């Protein structure tokens, strides 16, 4: 009704209003009659020079146009320009997520949106609640438990490899480790954040208790120091294991086939589906980690 009023005040014509709004003239005439009744004013009166606005109608032109402008801004999302974006995105991620998803995209993020900051926070038991409350914007995760609760996007799938010191009795072969050999040696475990989730333990299922853990870490960057002077194995996703083996002179071998691949995903809250900035960032992260 207010949209019809606004156009009537602009055109001062039932015919012109009907044409602009795509309505029939009788429909616009009925709307004008209702508006006259509601506002207790003729609004438009016929003169020798055509339809003219009454004093009351003249006073309504500005407020009605302001209302239309504000309504249009609410109903139509503004154009998105990353180069003008000033925002801090908080992303929950493990160090593996930083290595494989965030780091490859950081240069592109900075190039497209110089004023954007990425704040990486650790996994926590209340991580999904923080996503719902808006404390964090995205989660980079390989954990299977959250996938059905919020929207997500597949990033990649990765197998597992075992890293060990050079000269280890299990080194020097390309075949996957036999499970018996895998269990015969000590292990350094990697757990995820405050939740202490061990992805390898989860994949071993009922046989996880057979793995003898000598140390556990909440991150894997300190692992080379522990591996270099021991016979322990560490099982990591292949992208991380390969980089570590190359950087620290460690041996590497495919993990036992019982250890299923890791499916990595990007998660966000349903309200962020219409947030152009969050979806822009999600697109960049997904395209650069592939």
mmCIF file of C-alpha atoms in Angstrom:
data_model
loop_
_atom_site.group_PDB
_atom_site.id
_atom_site.type_symbol
_atom_site.label_atom_id
_atom_site.label_comp_id
_atom_site.label_asym_id
_atom_site.label_seq_id
_atom_site.Cartn_x
_atom_site.Cartn_y
_atom_site.Cartn_z
ATOM 1 C CA UNK A 1 0.000 0.000 0.000
ATOM 2 C CA UNK A 2 2.772 2.461 0.908
ATOM 3 C CA UNK A 3 4.589 1.648 -2.328
ATOM 4 C CA UNK A 4 1.440 2.529 -4.256
ATOM 5 C CA UNK A 5 1.115 5.758 -2.258
ATOM 6 C CA UNK A 6 4.716 6.690 -3.044
ATOM 7 C CA UNK A 7 4.238 6.212 -6.787
ATOM 8 C CA UNK A 8 0.893 8.030 -6.757
ATOM 9 C CA UNK A 9 2.529 11.004 -5.075
ATOM 10 C CA UNK A 10 5.342 10.960 -7.634
ATOM 11 C CA UNK A 11 3.274 10.522 -10.795
ATOM 12 C CA UNK A 12 0.055 12.242 -9.607
ATOM 13 C CA UNK A 13 -1.662 9.824 -11.978
ATOM 14 C CA UNK A 14 -3.641 6.625 -11.531
ATOM 15 C CA UNK A 15 -2.741 5.577 -15.061
ATOM 16 C CA UNK A 16 0.985 6.338 -14.593
ATOM 17 C CA UNK A 17 1.052 4.496 -11.268
ATOM 18 C CA UNK A 18 -0.642 1.448 -12.751
ATOM 19 C CA UNK A 19 1.857 1.383 -15.624
ATOM 20 C CA UNK A 20 4.885 1.729 -13.328
ATOM 21 C CA UNK A 21 3.736 -0.902 -10.857
ATOM 22 C CA UNK A 22 2.344 -3.302 -13.431
ATOM 23 C CA UNK A 23 -1.154 -3.129 -11.945
ATOM 24 C CA UNK A 24 -4.561 -2.506 -13.476
ATOM 25 C CA UNK A 25 -6.060 0.968 -13.250
ATOM 26 C CA UNK A 26 -9.069 -0.256 -11.187
ATOM 27 C CA UNK A 27 -6.657 -1.801 -8.665
ATOM 28 C CA UNK A 28 -4.769 1.480 -8.271
ATOM 29 C CA UNK A 29 -8.057 3.397 -8.049
ATOM 30 C CA UNK A 30 -9.221 1.142 -5.213
ATOM 31 C CA UNK A 31 -5.883 1.631 -3.431
ATOM 32 C CA UNK A 32 -6.215 5.416 -3.766
ATOM 33 C CA UNK A 33 -9.722 5.246 -2.304
ATOM 34 C CA UNK A 34 -8.452 3.202 0.662
ATOM 35 C CA UNK A 35 -5.569 5.611 1.237
ATOM 36 C CA UNK A 36 -7.946 8.578 1.166
ATOM 37 C CA UNK A 37 -10.094 6.864 3.793
ATOM 38 C CA UNK A 38 -7.145 5.864 6.014
ATOM 39 C CA UNK A 39 -5.466 9.279 5.859
ATOM 40 C CA UNK A 40 -8.751 11.224 5.822
ATOM 41 C CA UNK A 41 -7.509 13.374 2.957
ATOM 42 C CA UNK A 42 -8.140 13.459 -0.837
ATOM 43 C CA UNK A 43 -4.368 13.340 -1.473
ATOM 44 C CA UNK A 44 -4.831 14.060 -5.198
ATOM 45 C CA UNK A 45 -7.371 16.543 -6.548
ATOM 46 C CA UNK A 46 -8.332 17.284 -10.162
ATOM 47 C CA UNK A 47 -7.546 20.745 -11.470
ATOM 48 C CA UNK A 48 -7.406 22.379 -14.892
ATOM 49 C CA UNK A 49 -3.707 21.538 -14.946
ATOM 50 C CA UNK A 50 -4.242 17.876 -14.082
ATOM 51 C CA UNK A 51 -4.120 16.024 -10.740
ATOM 52 C CA UNK A 52 -2.385 17.984 -8.000
ATOM 53 C CA UNK A 53 -1.241 16.960 -4.520
ATOM 54 C CA UNK A 54 -3.053 18.338 -1.498
ATOM 55 C CA UNK A 55 -1.134 20.044 1.297
ATOM 56 C CA UNK A 56 -1.273 16.828 3.309
ATOM 57 C CA UNK A 57 0.063 14.856 0.341
ATOM 58 C CA UNK A 58 2.921 17.347 -0.156
ATOM 59 C CA UNK A 59 3.944 16.711 3.445
ATOM 60 C CA UNK A 60 3.946 12.968 2.870
ATOM 61 C CA UNK A 61 6.289 12.956 -0.146
ATOM 62 C CA UNK A 62 9.553 13.173 1.807
ATOM 63 C CA UNK A 63 8.734 10.652 4.584
ATOM 64 C CA UNK A 64 7.303 8.113 2.146
ATOM 65 C CA UNK A 65 10.347 8.346 -0.136
ATOM 66 C CA UNK A 66 12.655 7.900 2.879
ATOM 67 C CA UNK A 67 10.659 4.829 3.879
ATOM 68 C CA UNK A 68 10.982 3.385 0.386
ATOM 69 C CA UNK A 69 14.751 3.981 0.371
ATOM 70 C CA UNK A 70 15.262 2.317 3.747
ATOM 71 C CA UNK A 71 13.032 -0.615 2.799
ATOM 72 C CA UNK A 72 14.921 -1.091 -0.445
ATOM 73 C CA UNK A 73 18.205 -1.216 1.481
ATOM 74 C CA UNK A 74 16.785 -3.925 3.729
ATOM 75 C CA UNK A 75 15.379 -6.035 0.916
ATOM 76 C CA UNK A 76 18.254 -5.742 -1.527
ATOM 77 C CA UNK A 77 21.730 -6.720 -0.358
ATOM 78 C CA UNK A 78 24.352 -4.086 -1.118
ATOM 79 C CA UNK A 79 27.012 -4.910 -3.651
ATOM 80 C CA UNK A 80 30.009 -6.598 -2.066
ATOM 81 C CA UNK A 81 33.499 -5.193 -2.586
ATOM 82 C CA UNK A 82 36.280 -7.128 -0.796
ATOM 83 C CA UNK A 83 38.771 -4.294 -1.276
ATOM 84 C CA UNK A 84 36.686 -2.059 1.035
ATOM 85 C CA UNK A 85 35.992 -4.769 3.621
ATOM 86 C CA UNK A 86 37.289 -4.077 7.129
ATOM 87 C CA UNK A 87 36.607 -7.137 9.260
ATOM 88 C CA UNK A 88 38.208 -9.677 11.542
ATOM 89 C CA UNK A 89 37.174 -13.256 10.744
ATOM 90 C CA UNK A 90 37.561 -15.779 13.557
ATOM 91 C CA UNK A 91 38.227 -19.299 12.298
ATOM 92 C CA UNK A 92 38.448 -22.382 14.518
ATOM 93 C CA UNK A 93 41.171 -24.664 13.181
ATOM 94 C CA UNK A 94 43.870 -27.136 14.105
ATOM 95 C CA UNK A 95 47.442 -26.571 12.960
ATOM 96 C CA UNK A 96 46.741 -29.033 10.136
ATOM 97 C CA UNK A 97 43.839 -26.837 9.001
ATOM 98 C CA UNK A 98 46.101 -23.798 9.098
ATOM 99 C CA UNK A 99 48.743 -25.635 7.079
ATOM 100 C CA UNK A 100 46.434 -27.020 4.392
ATOM 101 C CA UNK A 101 43.514 -24.575 4.171
ATOM 102 C CA UNK A 102 44.268 -21.157 5.628
ATOM 103 C CA UNK A 103 47.939 -20.721 4.726
ATOM 104 C CA UNK A 104 47.484 -21.448 0.980
ATOM 105 C CA UNK A 105 44.728 -18.811 0.746
ATOM 106 C CA UNK A 106 46.256 -16.079 2.903
ATOM 107 C CA UNK A 107 48.065 -14.250 0.084
ATOM 108 C CA UNK A 108 44.872 -14.140 -2.002
ATOM 109 C CA UNK A 109 42.838 -12.945 0.988
ATOM 110 C CA UNK A 110 45.316 -10.123 1.627
ATOM 111 C CA UNK A 111 45.444 -9.178 -2.063
ATOM 112 C CA UNK A 112 41.659 -8.964 -2.432
ATOM 113 C CA UNK A 113 40.865 -7.507 1.010
ATOM 114 C CA UNK A 114 43.899 -5.749 2.538
ATOM 115 C CA UNK A 115 41.974 -4.647 5.640
ATOM 116 C CA UNK A 116 40.774 -8.159 6.553
ATOM 117 C CA UNK A 117 42.319 -9.965 9.546
ATOM 118 C CA UNK A 118 42.188 -13.718 10.145
ATOM 119 C CA UNK A 119 42.049 -14.658 13.831
ATOM 120 C CA UNK A 120 42.663 -18.388 14.291
ATOM 121 C CA UNK A 121 41.260 -19.936 17.467
ATOM 122 C CA UNK A 122 41.736 -23.488 18.785
ATOM 123 C CA UNK A 123 39.095 -26.182 18.811
ATOM 124 C CA UNK A 124 37.053 -26.344 22.009
ATOM 125 C CA UNK A 125 34.149 -28.437 23.313
ATOM 126 C CA UNK A 126 31.792 -25.465 22.869
ATOM 127 C CA UNK A 127 33.038 -24.666 19.373
ATOM 128 C CA UNK A 128 29.679 -25.227 17.681
ATOM 129 C CA UNK A 129 27.917 -23.066 20.272
ATOM 130 C CA UNK A 130 30.424 -20.302 19.529
ATOM 131 C CA UNK A 131 29.633 -20.703 15.838
ATOM 132 C CA UNK A 132 25.926 -20.329 16.621
ATOM 133 C CA UNK A 133 26.492 -17.249 18.799
ATOM 134 C CA UNK A 134 28.700 -15.558 16.228
ATOM 135 C CA UNK A 135 31.886 -15.708 18.311
ATOM 136 C CA UNK A 136 33.507 -17.566 15.430
ATOM 137 C CA UNK A 137 32.690 -17.322 11.723
ATOM 138 C CA UNK A 138 34.000 -20.588 10.266
ATOM 139 C CA UNK A 139 35.302 -23.967 11.365
ATOM 140 C CA UNK A 140 37.888 -25.927 9.394
ATOM 141 C CA UNK A 141 37.405 -29.510 10.514
ATOM 142 C CA UNK A 142 37.982 -33.153 9.749
ATOM 143 C CA UNK A 143 35.847 -34.306 12.675
ATOM 144 C CA UNK A 144 32.747 -36.248 11.586
ATOM 145 C CA UNK A 145 30.505 -35.239 14.483
ATOM 146 C CA UNK A 146 29.524 -31.708 13.436
ATOM 147 C CA UNK A 147 28.716 -32.221 9.764
ATOM 148 C CA UNK A 148 24.989 -32.796 10.105
ATOM 149 C CA UNK A 149 24.349 -29.854 12.442
ATOM 150 C CA UNK A 150 25.341 -26.866 10.271
ATOM 151 C CA UNK A 151 25.939 -26.110 6.585
ATOM 152 C CA UNK A 152 29.308 -27.293 5.330
ATOM 153 C CA UNK A 153 31.441 -27.483 2.208
ATOM 154 C CA UNK A 154 33.762 -30.327 1.245
ATOM 155 C CA UNK A 155 37.384 -29.242 0.891
ATOM 156 C CA UNK A 156 39.440 -32.366 0.221
ATOM 157 C CA UNK A 157 40.113 -35.934 1.283
ATOM 158 C CA UNK A 158 43.511 -37.021 2.587
ATOM 159 C CA UNK A 159 45.025 -40.395 3.437
ATOM 160 C CA UNK A 160 47.334 -41.024 6.405
ATOM 161 C CA UNK A 161 51.081 -41.663 6.521
ATOM 162 C CA UNK A 162 53.483 -42.629 9.258
ATOM 163 C CA UNK A 163 56.626 -40.608 9.857
ATOM 164 C CA UNK A 164 59.688 -41.903 11.719
ATOM 165 C CA UNK A 165 63.382 -41.234 12.051
ATOM 166 C CA UNK A 166 65.710 -42.125 9.202
ATOM 167 C CA UNK A 167 67.170 -45.592 9.743
ATOM 168 C CA UNK A 168 64.074 -46.883 11.524
ATOM 169 C CA UNK A 169 63.496 -50.615 11.014
ATOM 170 C CA UNK A 170 60.199 -49.849 9.223
ATOM 171 C CA UNK A 171 61.645 -47.200 6.894
ATOM 172 C CA UNK A 172 62.735 -47.648 3.295
ATOM 173 C CA UNK A 173 59.642 -49.279 1.830
ATOM 174 C CA UNK A 174 56.695 -47.811 -0.091
ATOM 175 C CA UNK A 175 54.044 -50.357 0.862
ATOM 176 C CA UNK A 176 51.513 -49.534 3.607
ATOM 177 C CA UNK A 177 52.618 -50.625 7.053
ATOM 178 C CA UNK A 178 51.213 -54.010 8.074
ATOM 179 C CA UNK A 179 48.979 -53.547 11.085
ATOM 180 C CA UNK A 180 51.050 -55.898 13.239
ATOM 181 C CA UNK A 181 54.188 -53.835 12.548
ATOM 182 C CA UNK A 182 52.260 -50.665 13.246
ATOM 183 C CA UNK A 183 51.254 -51.931 16.692
ATOM 184 C CA UNK A 184 54.705 -53.330 17.481
ATOM 185 C CA UNK A 185 56.315 -49.889 17.856
ATOM 186 C CA UNK A 186 55.624 -46.964 20.235
ATOM 187 C CA UNK A 187 53.588 -44.009 18.994
ATOM 188 C CA UNK A 188 53.333 -40.274 19.466
ATOM 189 C CA UNK A 189 49.676 -39.310 19.367
ATOM 190 C CA UNK A 190 48.164 -36.040 18.176
ATOM 191 C CA UNK A 191 44.958 -34.846 19.818
ATOM 192 C CA UNK A 192 42.677 -32.049 18.624
ATOM 193 C CA UNK A 193 42.335 -29.038 20.921
ATOM 194 C CA UNK A 194 40.677 -29.121 24.319
ATOM 195 C CA UNK A 195 38.481 -32.012 23.175
ATOM 196 C CA UNK A 196 41.534 -34.309 23.004
ATOM 197 C CA UNK A 197 40.147 -36.141 19.965
ATOM 198 C CA UNK A 198 42.659 -38.518 18.395
ATOM 199 C CA UNK A 199 41.651 -39.059 14.771
ATOM 200 C CA UNK A 200 43.867 -42.127 14.352
ATOM 201 C CA UNK A 201 42.431 -43.727 17.471
ATOM 202 C CA UNK A 202 38.938 -43.104 16.143
ATOM 203 C CA UNK A 203 39.800 -44.806 12.840
ATOM 204 C CA UNK A 204 41.361 -47.832 14.502
ATOM 205 C CA UNK A 205 38.076 -48.519 16.258
ATOM 206 C CA UNK A 206 38.130 -51.585 18.501
ATOM 207 C CA UNK A 207 41.852 -52.080 17.912
ATOM 208 C CA UNK A 208 42.855 -48.604 19.118
ATOM 209 C CA UNK A 209 43.904 -49.942 22.534
ATOM 210 C CA UNK A 210 46.680 -51.942 20.847
ATOM 211 C CA UNK A 211 48.549 -48.761 19.928
ATOM 212 C CA UNK A 212 51.138 -47.969 22.616
ATOM 213 C CA UNK A 213 51.267 -44.200 23.130
ATOM 214 C CA UNK A 214 54.452 -42.785 24.669
ATOM 215 C CA UNK A 215 53.518 -39.101 24.290
ATOM 216 C CA UNK A 216 50.558 -37.013 23.169
ATOM 217 C CA UNK A 217 50.651 -33.569 21.590
ATOM 218 C CA UNK A 218 47.899 -30.995 20.934
ATOM 219 C CA UNK A 219 49.830 -29.945 17.792
ATOM 220 C CA UNK A 220 52.329 -31.692 15.559
ATOM 221 C CA UNK A 221 54.956 -29.021 14.959
ATOM 222 C CA UNK A 222 57.050 -30.211 17.919
ATOM 223 C CA UNK A 223 56.931 -33.823 16.743
ATOM 224 C CA UNK A 224 60.258 -33.889 14.841
ATOM 225 C CA UNK A 225 62.166 -33.272 18.060
ATOM 226 C CA UNK A 226 60.458 -36.270 19.662
ATOM 227 C CA UNK A 227 60.845 -38.549 16.648
ATOM 228 C CA UNK A 228 64.489 -37.842 15.874
ATOM 229 C CA UNK A 229 65.826 -39.529 18.993
ATOM 230 C CA UNK A 230 63.368 -42.410 19.348
ATOM 231 C CA UNK A 231 61.830 -45.374 17.529
ATOM 232 C CA UNK A 232 58.319 -43.920 17.851
ATOM 233 C CA UNK A 233 55.950 -43.491 14.923
ATOM 234 C CA UNK A 234 53.626 -40.591 14.323
ATOM 235 C CA UNK A 235 50.599 -40.940 12.050
ATOM 236 C CA UNK A 236 49.461 -37.784 10.283
ATOM 237 C CA UNK A 237 47.390 -36.826 7.240
ATOM 238 C CA UNK A 238 49.561 -37.181 4.144
ATOM 239 C CA UNK A 239 49.818 -33.458 3.372
ATOM 240 C CA UNK A 240 51.286 -32.739 6.789
ATOM 241 C CA UNK A 241 53.378 -35.920 6.973
ATOM 242 C CA UNK A 242 54.993 -35.320 3.577
ATOM 243 C CA UNK A 243 55.890 -31.728 4.398
ATOM 244 C CA UNK A 244 57.336 -32.704 7.762
ATOM 245 C CA UNK A 245 59.344 -35.584 6.368
ATOM 246 C CA UNK A 246 60.832 -33.338 3.694
ATOM 247 C CA UNK A 247 61.565 -30.440 6.070
ATOM 248 C CA UNK A 248 63.095 -32.451 8.916
ATOM 249 C CA UNK A 249 64.762 -35.353 7.149
ATOM 250 C CA UNK A 250 62.321 -37.963 8.426
ATOM 251 C CA UNK A 251 61.305 -41.229 6.802
ATOM 252 C CA UNK A 252 57.725 -41.691 5.650
ATOM 253 C CA UNK A 253 55.523 -44.648 4.849
ATOM 254 C CA UNK A 254 51.810 -45.151 4.088
ATOM 255 C CA UNK A 255 49.776 -45.961 7.185
ATOM 256 C CA UNK A 256 47.919 -49.276 7.541
ATOM 257 C CA UNK A 257 44.950 -49.492 5.201
ATOM 258 C CA UNK A 258 42.546 -49.851 8.137
ATOM 259 C CA UNK A 259 43.045 -46.136 8.829
ATOM 260 C CA UNK A 260 40.367 -44.514 6.678
ATOM 261 C CA UNK A 261 40.969 -41.226 4.800
ATOM 262 C CA UNK A 262 40.297 -37.860 6.368
ATOM 263 C CA UNK A 263 37.466 -35.807 4.834
ATOM 264 C CA UNK A 264 38.090 -32.128 5.523
ATOM 265 C CA UNK A 265 35.256 -29.597 5.483
ATOM 266 C CA UNK A 266 34.464 -25.946 6.059
ATOM 267 C CA UNK A 267 31.507 -25.252 8.371
ATOM 268 C CA UNK A 268 29.444 -22.123 9.049
ATOM 269 C CA UNK A 269 26.199 -21.149 10.743
ATOM 270 C CA UNK A 270 23.002 -21.011 8.612
ATOM 271 C CA UNK A 271 22.746 -17.237 9.053
ATOM 272 C CA UNK A 272 26.095 -16.841 7.272
ATOM 273 C CA UNK A 273 24.640 -18.275 4.061
ATOM 274 C CA UNK A 274 23.485 -14.741 3.196
ATOM 275 C CA UNK A 275 26.611 -13.014 4.480
ATOM 276 C CA UNK A 276 28.504 -12.177 1.300
ATOM 277 C CA UNK A 277 31.753 -11.569 3.165
ATOM 278 C CA UNK A 278 31.735 -14.979 4.851
ATOM 279 C CA UNK A 279 30.861 -16.741 1.610
ATOM 280 C CA UNK A 280 33.611 -14.841 -0.215
ATOM 281 C CA UNK A 281 36.110 -16.057 2.367
ATOM 282 C CA UNK A 282 34.761 -19.616 2.176
ATOM 283 C CA UNK A 283 35.161 -19.589 -1.621
ATOM 284 C CA UNK A 284 38.771 -18.427 -1.351
ATOM 285 C CA UNK A 285 39.669 -21.027 1.259
ATOM 286 C CA UNK A 286 38.051 -23.814 -0.753
ATOM 287 C CA UNK A 287 39.649 -22.846 -4.064
ATOM 288 C CA UNK A 288 43.192 -22.520 -2.722
ATOM 289 C CA UNK A 289 43.347 -25.682 -0.630
ATOM 290 C CA UNK A 290 42.318 -27.966 -3.491
#
